[in-house]
Amino acid sequence: MHGGDEQHETAMEPGFEFIRPRFEAPKFPMHQVWGYVASLVLTFGALWMTVNRIMNPSVLLGVVLAMAVAQAALQLGVFMHVRESRGPAWHLVPLGMAFAIGIGLVGMSVWIMMFKSGVS
Amino acid sequence: MSSHALDGKAKASHQELPPEFQDQEESIKITGFWLFIVTDVLIFASLFATYAVLVNRVAAGPTPAQVFQLNTALIETLILLTSSFTIGIAIWAMRQNRQRMVSWWLALTVLLGMAFVSIELVEFAGDVAVGWGWHTSAFLSSFFLLVAAHGTHVTMGIIWAVALLFQLRRRGLTTVTRRKLYTFSLYWHFLDIMWVFIFTVVYLGGRLI
Amino acid sequence: MPSFVPYLIHTLFPPWVRRPTEIGAEIMMVAGGAFIVYWLLKYKKLQWLWNEWLTTVDHKKIGIMYLVAAIIMLARGGLDALMLRTNLAMPTLHFINASEYNEVFTTHGTIMVFFMGMPLIFALFNVVVPLQIGSRDVAFPRLNAISFWLFAFAAALFNLSFVVGGSPNAGWTAYPPLTELAFNHTVGENYYFISLLMTGIGTTITGINFLVTILRMRAPGMTFMKMPLFTWATLNTSALILFAFPPFTIALLESLLDRVAGTSFFTLSHGGMPMMYVNLFWLFGHPEVYILVLPAFGVFSEVVATFSRKKLFGYPSMVLSMTAIMVLAYGTWVHHFFTMGAGPAVNVFFGLSTMLIAIPTGVKVFNWILTMWGGRLTFTTPMLYFLAMIPTFVIGGATGVMLGAVPADYQFHNSYFVIAHFHQVLIGGTVFGLLAGVYYWWPKMFGYKLNDRQGKWAFWLFAGGFWPTFIPQYWLGLEGMTRRMYTYPFGLGWHTLNVISTIGGFIMGAGFLVLASNVLYSRRHQERDETGDAWGNGRTLEWSIPSPAPEYNFAVIPVVDERDWWWAEKERRQSGERPALPRPEDIRPIAIPKNTPVPILLGAAFFLGAFGLVFTWWYIALAGLAGVFGLLIYSWFQYDHYRILSAGEVRESEELLGRLGA
Amino acid sequence: MRTWAKRIPLALLLMAVLAGCGQHAVMLNPAGPVGRTELNLMVLASVAMAIVILFVLVLATVAVVRFRDKKGNRAPYTPQVEGHKVLEVLWFIIPALILTVIAVPTVKDTFALAKVPAKNPLVVDVTSLDWKWLFEYPGQKVATVNHLVIPAGQPVLFKITSDAPMNTFWIPQLGGMEYAMPGRVLPLWLESYKPGVYWGHSGQFSGREFEKMFFSVRAVTPAAFSSWAAHLRKTAPPMTVADYHRLLQFTTVGHLSYSKYPAFTFPSVTHGFTLKGGMYLLMHNNPAHD
Ligand code: HEA
Ligand code: HEA
Ligand code: CUA
Ligand SMILES: [Cu+2]
């Protein structure tokens, strides 16, 4: 361990209340059970919608992607305890950026690689 | 002019923290692991970008519809979702201080992981057997790299979890093994998230484009 | 077996890459290596080297090792530059031939960016950041050492390419199809991809390490808005690294697989798309140039406040603008390939985002200047570098904005105008900044200043030589001279300016030599600094402790209640308050991370595997991989990472340094 | 130390350059509308940038001279000043305004240059090879290597691709460049106001003999252009498949002209099929494709 006198926390930054950590410690893993059920529902839902093509494919693609994002949020919230931390939950900021940049990266790359060269 | 004034207060409040956060140094490692996940998110984003750009470039090879078997993918997904649940229970048990229970759920997770990797390998072997390797077309290169990157991650996770089982037996639930368990669970759930995206973009998407 | 030896010789030294320069380099490497071994044995330094340096996990020593490596690489990259300039001095000159030229500009760019710039940044991060935030070390000392050794062995691997097998020769950007096997038979590009993958892993780890250090290990009371600006720069740079290196890793990996595993991500024959590489590369490449320049911005902010003896002007807007640069840096990458036909909508979007970045950068420039306003300026060497930065970087940045005007870039692209632009920002921003930082923190690292008179000589030669080297290149660009030409014909009017540029390059080289001799001279002749605050005007935490800092940095972690804590503390002392020195009763035992051979061994195993991969000798590659895994698992089961420095020992050491308070 | 002192040699240098070598500065002497548009933008941007640079330098020089640490310096010493709200906001706003001045024409010109200002422009199919340029005139059915002849006074549409590593097609005096990339055709239009002789070059490094990728450009009157093409059709040899394969090799050649060329080279190149032979041979042996 580090020296004994390092048991300090840096203070909460004003304006950053959203990263204040939150905890839970239930006696029965109810959250986990519900999370599992919800993830199954989302997976089968997306599958069912795709197999039956319930709407225009490109819209549907957006819908199933949104459902994947919902599952990611579910895993992060229920299973990964993403808001827990000792001191401010700083990792939330880079994590949020990572998802934003990641989605931007994919979307922009596709956009650029379409090569809509103008000259006509 | 020293930090000791803060010590007492800080210590008191840390009693309420979950065990893996109670030690300052170990909790810092958890933050570090979160940031590792951040870089991995972008690794996968880059792989997804490659896939999305190259998916139509099938050259003389098969098209996505020919390659993907939705059934296998569905089974893989179910296995991985279940393993995500089991490791979640393991962490819950850890917080209840029930070591034997932790070990059992962790072992179950390992088994599910192995099942996942085996199915994936069989699927790959089947593709390669009919001549659809990653040299066949740009589409297959990007598909195999994306899925294999995930599979390699899972394999690493399995090795890690087995090593964890040994450490648990030897040392029990200490601040260190708790933190290692917790970071492992983060890793595993993260792989689950990535798989959900692979399932959606590759397998479901393959049906939609 | 007998055919094995000729095979080995043929593969390692293929006849088509045997050239005088390379044979010379081989002889020099062997002789240099032999000399070092001889010297170590003669003075029985091997043990010392191993214990004190090679196995250390102390951030200050790792920083110094980065610094040494960076300066050696600056010499190597600079030597390359002088070879380029010599060949370009006159039309149709053949000092080196086309193949050699292509290898030289590739290694020049790659080394300068990855093996000179990056380690120099990390040198300052390591030396300065833990001291500035009042911490005992970085968050993960062992990972820190692993990062260093991955970098060091990657640099060794990259330099090895000049000696065995052939150098990479497709530019620091390594676009396919030129890097495909079909167009590039030697193993040179393998060296490029593999060594950059290796150093990239180390760099990513460093980014995580410093981000966590700054987020989690600041002294009590040091909120974000009390953090020194160099620490802010480190924070933002680390964030850039975190998000920028993954796409690069993938781009490198995919190119490598195309070469060694038969995939076709970028090879056309099976539907691959070379443009996707370009896209992924610049997704990284553009943030990378800000990775290189933000730390320099941090240094300038510290230097200008110190030598103006004044608070930094506009601290909040400095922080805001730096963070804005960090975020905007992800949205401009297409400006490196406006001419790739992605269409006017894409080009306009990225042209505008490119221009946007000028605004926060400008805020920084103006705030620096206003920091001087109302101060008392002393012109030490670091301050001179700061002052030289202003015209250099601002002109370079302004020409960058011109490049961002899309139709203008259709003309400027890949011309010497671009070469001039980026040397002006890379040297005027990054190199000047990092040199200023090295001079500024040298006493913190070694306990004595570098000689200021010689420092100024070096400065005038280096910064003075800069202008004749690179300003003419703008005009060469306007005259239509494209980059990466090993020579050029008479009659296009490019001769005069090229001569001037070459002469300037040699003046810069002379400046570097003076700098090197300054280092050697100062080691012997400079007097020691006893105060810890060598410049007398230090403002931040690192100047409050002795130089060099003891291995535990702070006997007692101070509570930081102000932005320029040390400056305020000095004022308090002057007004008669009791100095905030560690009191004996506050000193507690301190845990110090133990030395470990794992990082260097890990680097070596990586090196072995990477070398095998370069030549696609799979068994060697697998052996290296096994070594890496073995070491990781071994160290994962190791628990005992710390040794305890007892309170008594710390007290004693502080007393010797004359630092105990009552 | 003083910033202005450093600038004297620079000024001298620039004067020498401007006096002696101006005629070489091809970008500053555009011979067509595209280059002209681009030059206008460059000039506008440089003027705006010159203003910014000048302001910064003057401000910095004044600060350095006025606040030196020398005995008896009477300038105020205000170590506690932390900032100035109004100024700090101005630093954001004024540069934004200056940038708008550049940004507006940038947007306009980018879109304008993406449109060929003519209904049926002359088309030239450009293929970059290692290390030479192949120009095919689908309208005239002739082909040339390393020299380009275009009619003056009317837009010419270049369709650019590569059967080798990337290059850029660049005639600096007529206007900006565009990548030549295997597997993709990129369009670029240029125009020469008057008959004239220019040089072109590749801007993207493409390997060992990259430096040799100069080509000559001759803009002639439309009438002269027609008769040139007719003359070629009569006198020049035809380009055979074997000739194309020779061109594909890693070599440099001088100027060549052909009276006709295999019809499928360009389309198959643009589908990424011929890169250094490979797939191309397959296609060629496939009767369905010929
Ligand atoms: C340290 C590295 C560094 C930095 C900081 C920058 C900064 C900038 N760069 Fe540069 N750039 C490179 C390194 C760097 N660049 C490299 C290495 C390449 C070439 C790579 C290769 O191809 O090999 C390159 C290439 C490059 C290109 C591509 C050229 C081409 O290939 O065709 C472009 C185009 O837009 C560009 C633009 C800019 C801009 C707009 C900035 C801006 O961030 C600059 C902002 C600064 C200022 C503008 C000055 C200060 C501001 C004021 C005083 C305020 C007032 C200003 C205004 C109102 C404008 N750069
Ligand atoms: C931080 C980055 C950096 C730095 C500092 C430099 C520094 C210099 N660069 Fe370089 N340069 C690049 C980054 C950098 N460059 C990049 C990225 C490219 C693009 C590559 C590509 O196209 O792929 C490039 C390309 C490039 C070109 C274009 C080549 C071409 O396209 O054909 C030229 C030509 O003039 C050039 C010149 C110089 C010169 C004269 C220096 C001078 O500042 C160097 C000054 C000299 C020294 C600092 C050291 C001198 C050493 C000695 C005197 C020997 C001492 C020896 C011992 C002690 C043993 N550089
Ligand atoms: Cu330029 Cu002569
Ligand atoms: Cu850029």
mmCIF file of N, CA and C and ligand atoms in Angstrom, chain C residues 282 285-290 329 332-336 354 421, ligand 4:
data_model
loop_
_atom_site.group_PDB
_atom_site.id
_atom_site.type_symbol
_atom_site.label_atom_id
_atom_site.label_comp_id
_atom_site.label_asym_id
_atom_site.label_seq_id
_atom_site.Cartn_x
_atom_site.Cartn_y
_atom_site.Cartn_z
ATOM 1 N N TRP C 282 -5.430 9.490 -40.235
ATOM 2 C CA TRP C 282 -5.558 10.899 -39.830
ATOM 3 C C TRP C 282 -6.536 11.087 -38.684
ATOM 4 N N GLY C 285 -3.794 10.924 -36.718
ATOM 5 C CA GLY C 285 -2.697 11.837 -37.042
ATOM 6 C C GLY C 285 -2.980 13.266 -36.662
ATOM 7 N N HIS C 286 -4.218 13.707 -36.869
ATOM 8 C CA HIS C 286 -4.440 15.095 -36.501
ATOM 9 C C HIS C 286 -4.414 15.304 -34.988
ATOM 10 N N PRO C 287 -5.159 14.538 -34.200
ATOM 11 C CA PRO C 287 -4.978 14.685 -32.745
ATOM 12 C C PRO C 287 -3.511 14.564 -32.315
ATOM 13 N N GLU C 288 -2.771 13.709 -33.021
ATOM 14 C CA GLU C 288 -1.367 13.537 -32.647
ATOM 15 C C GLU C 288 -0.597 14.859 -32.658
ATOM 16 N N VAL C 289 -0.850 15.720 -33.635
ATOM 17 C CA VAL C 289 -0.066 16.951 -33.659
ATOM 18 C C VAL C 289 -0.444 17.835 -32.466
ATOM 19 N N TYR C 290 -1.664 17.701 -31.982
ATOM 20 C CA TYR C 290 -1.996 18.459 -30.767
ATOM 21 C C TYR C 290 -1.461 17.759 -29.525
ATOM 22 N N ALA C 329 -9.980 18.874 -31.672
ATOM 23 C CA ALA C 329 -8.944 18.137 -32.400
ATOM 24 C C ALA C 329 -9.504 16.877 -33.051
ATOM 25 N N THR C 332 -11.310 17.427 -37.128
ATOM 26 C CA THR C 332 -10.700 18.145 -38.252
ATOM 27 C C THR C 332 -9.875 17.256 -39.181
ATOM 28 N N TRP C 333 -9.899 15.933 -38.960
ATOM 29 C CA TRP C 333 -8.859 15.134 -39.600
ATOM 30 C C TRP C 333 -8.865 15.140 -41.117
ATOM 31 N N VAL C 334 -10.047 15.416 -41.705
ATOM 32 C CA VAL C 334 -10.113 15.333 -43.161
ATOM 33 C C VAL C 334 -9.280 16.424 -43.841
ATOM 34 N N HIS C 335 -8.859 17.471 -43.078
ATOM 35 C CA HIS C 335 -8.091 18.517 -43.778
ATOM 36 C C HIS C 335 -6.758 17.997 -44.311
ATOM 37 N N HIS C 336 -6.385 16.778 -43.943
ATOM 38 C CA HIS C 336 -5.163 16.212 -44.523
ATOM 39 C C HIS C 336 -5.432 15.519 -45.845
ATOM 40 N N THR C 354 -11.655 23.113 -38.961
ATOM 41 C CA THR C 354 -10.227 23.409 -38.877
ATOM 42 C C THR C 354 -10.004 24.862 -38.480
ATOM 43 N N HIS C 421 4.783 24.912 -43.152
ATOM 44 C CA HIS C 421 3.770 25.067 -42.092
ATOM 45 C C HIS C 421 4.084 24.162 -40.912
HETATM 46 CU CU CU E 4 -4.056 18.343 -38.964
#
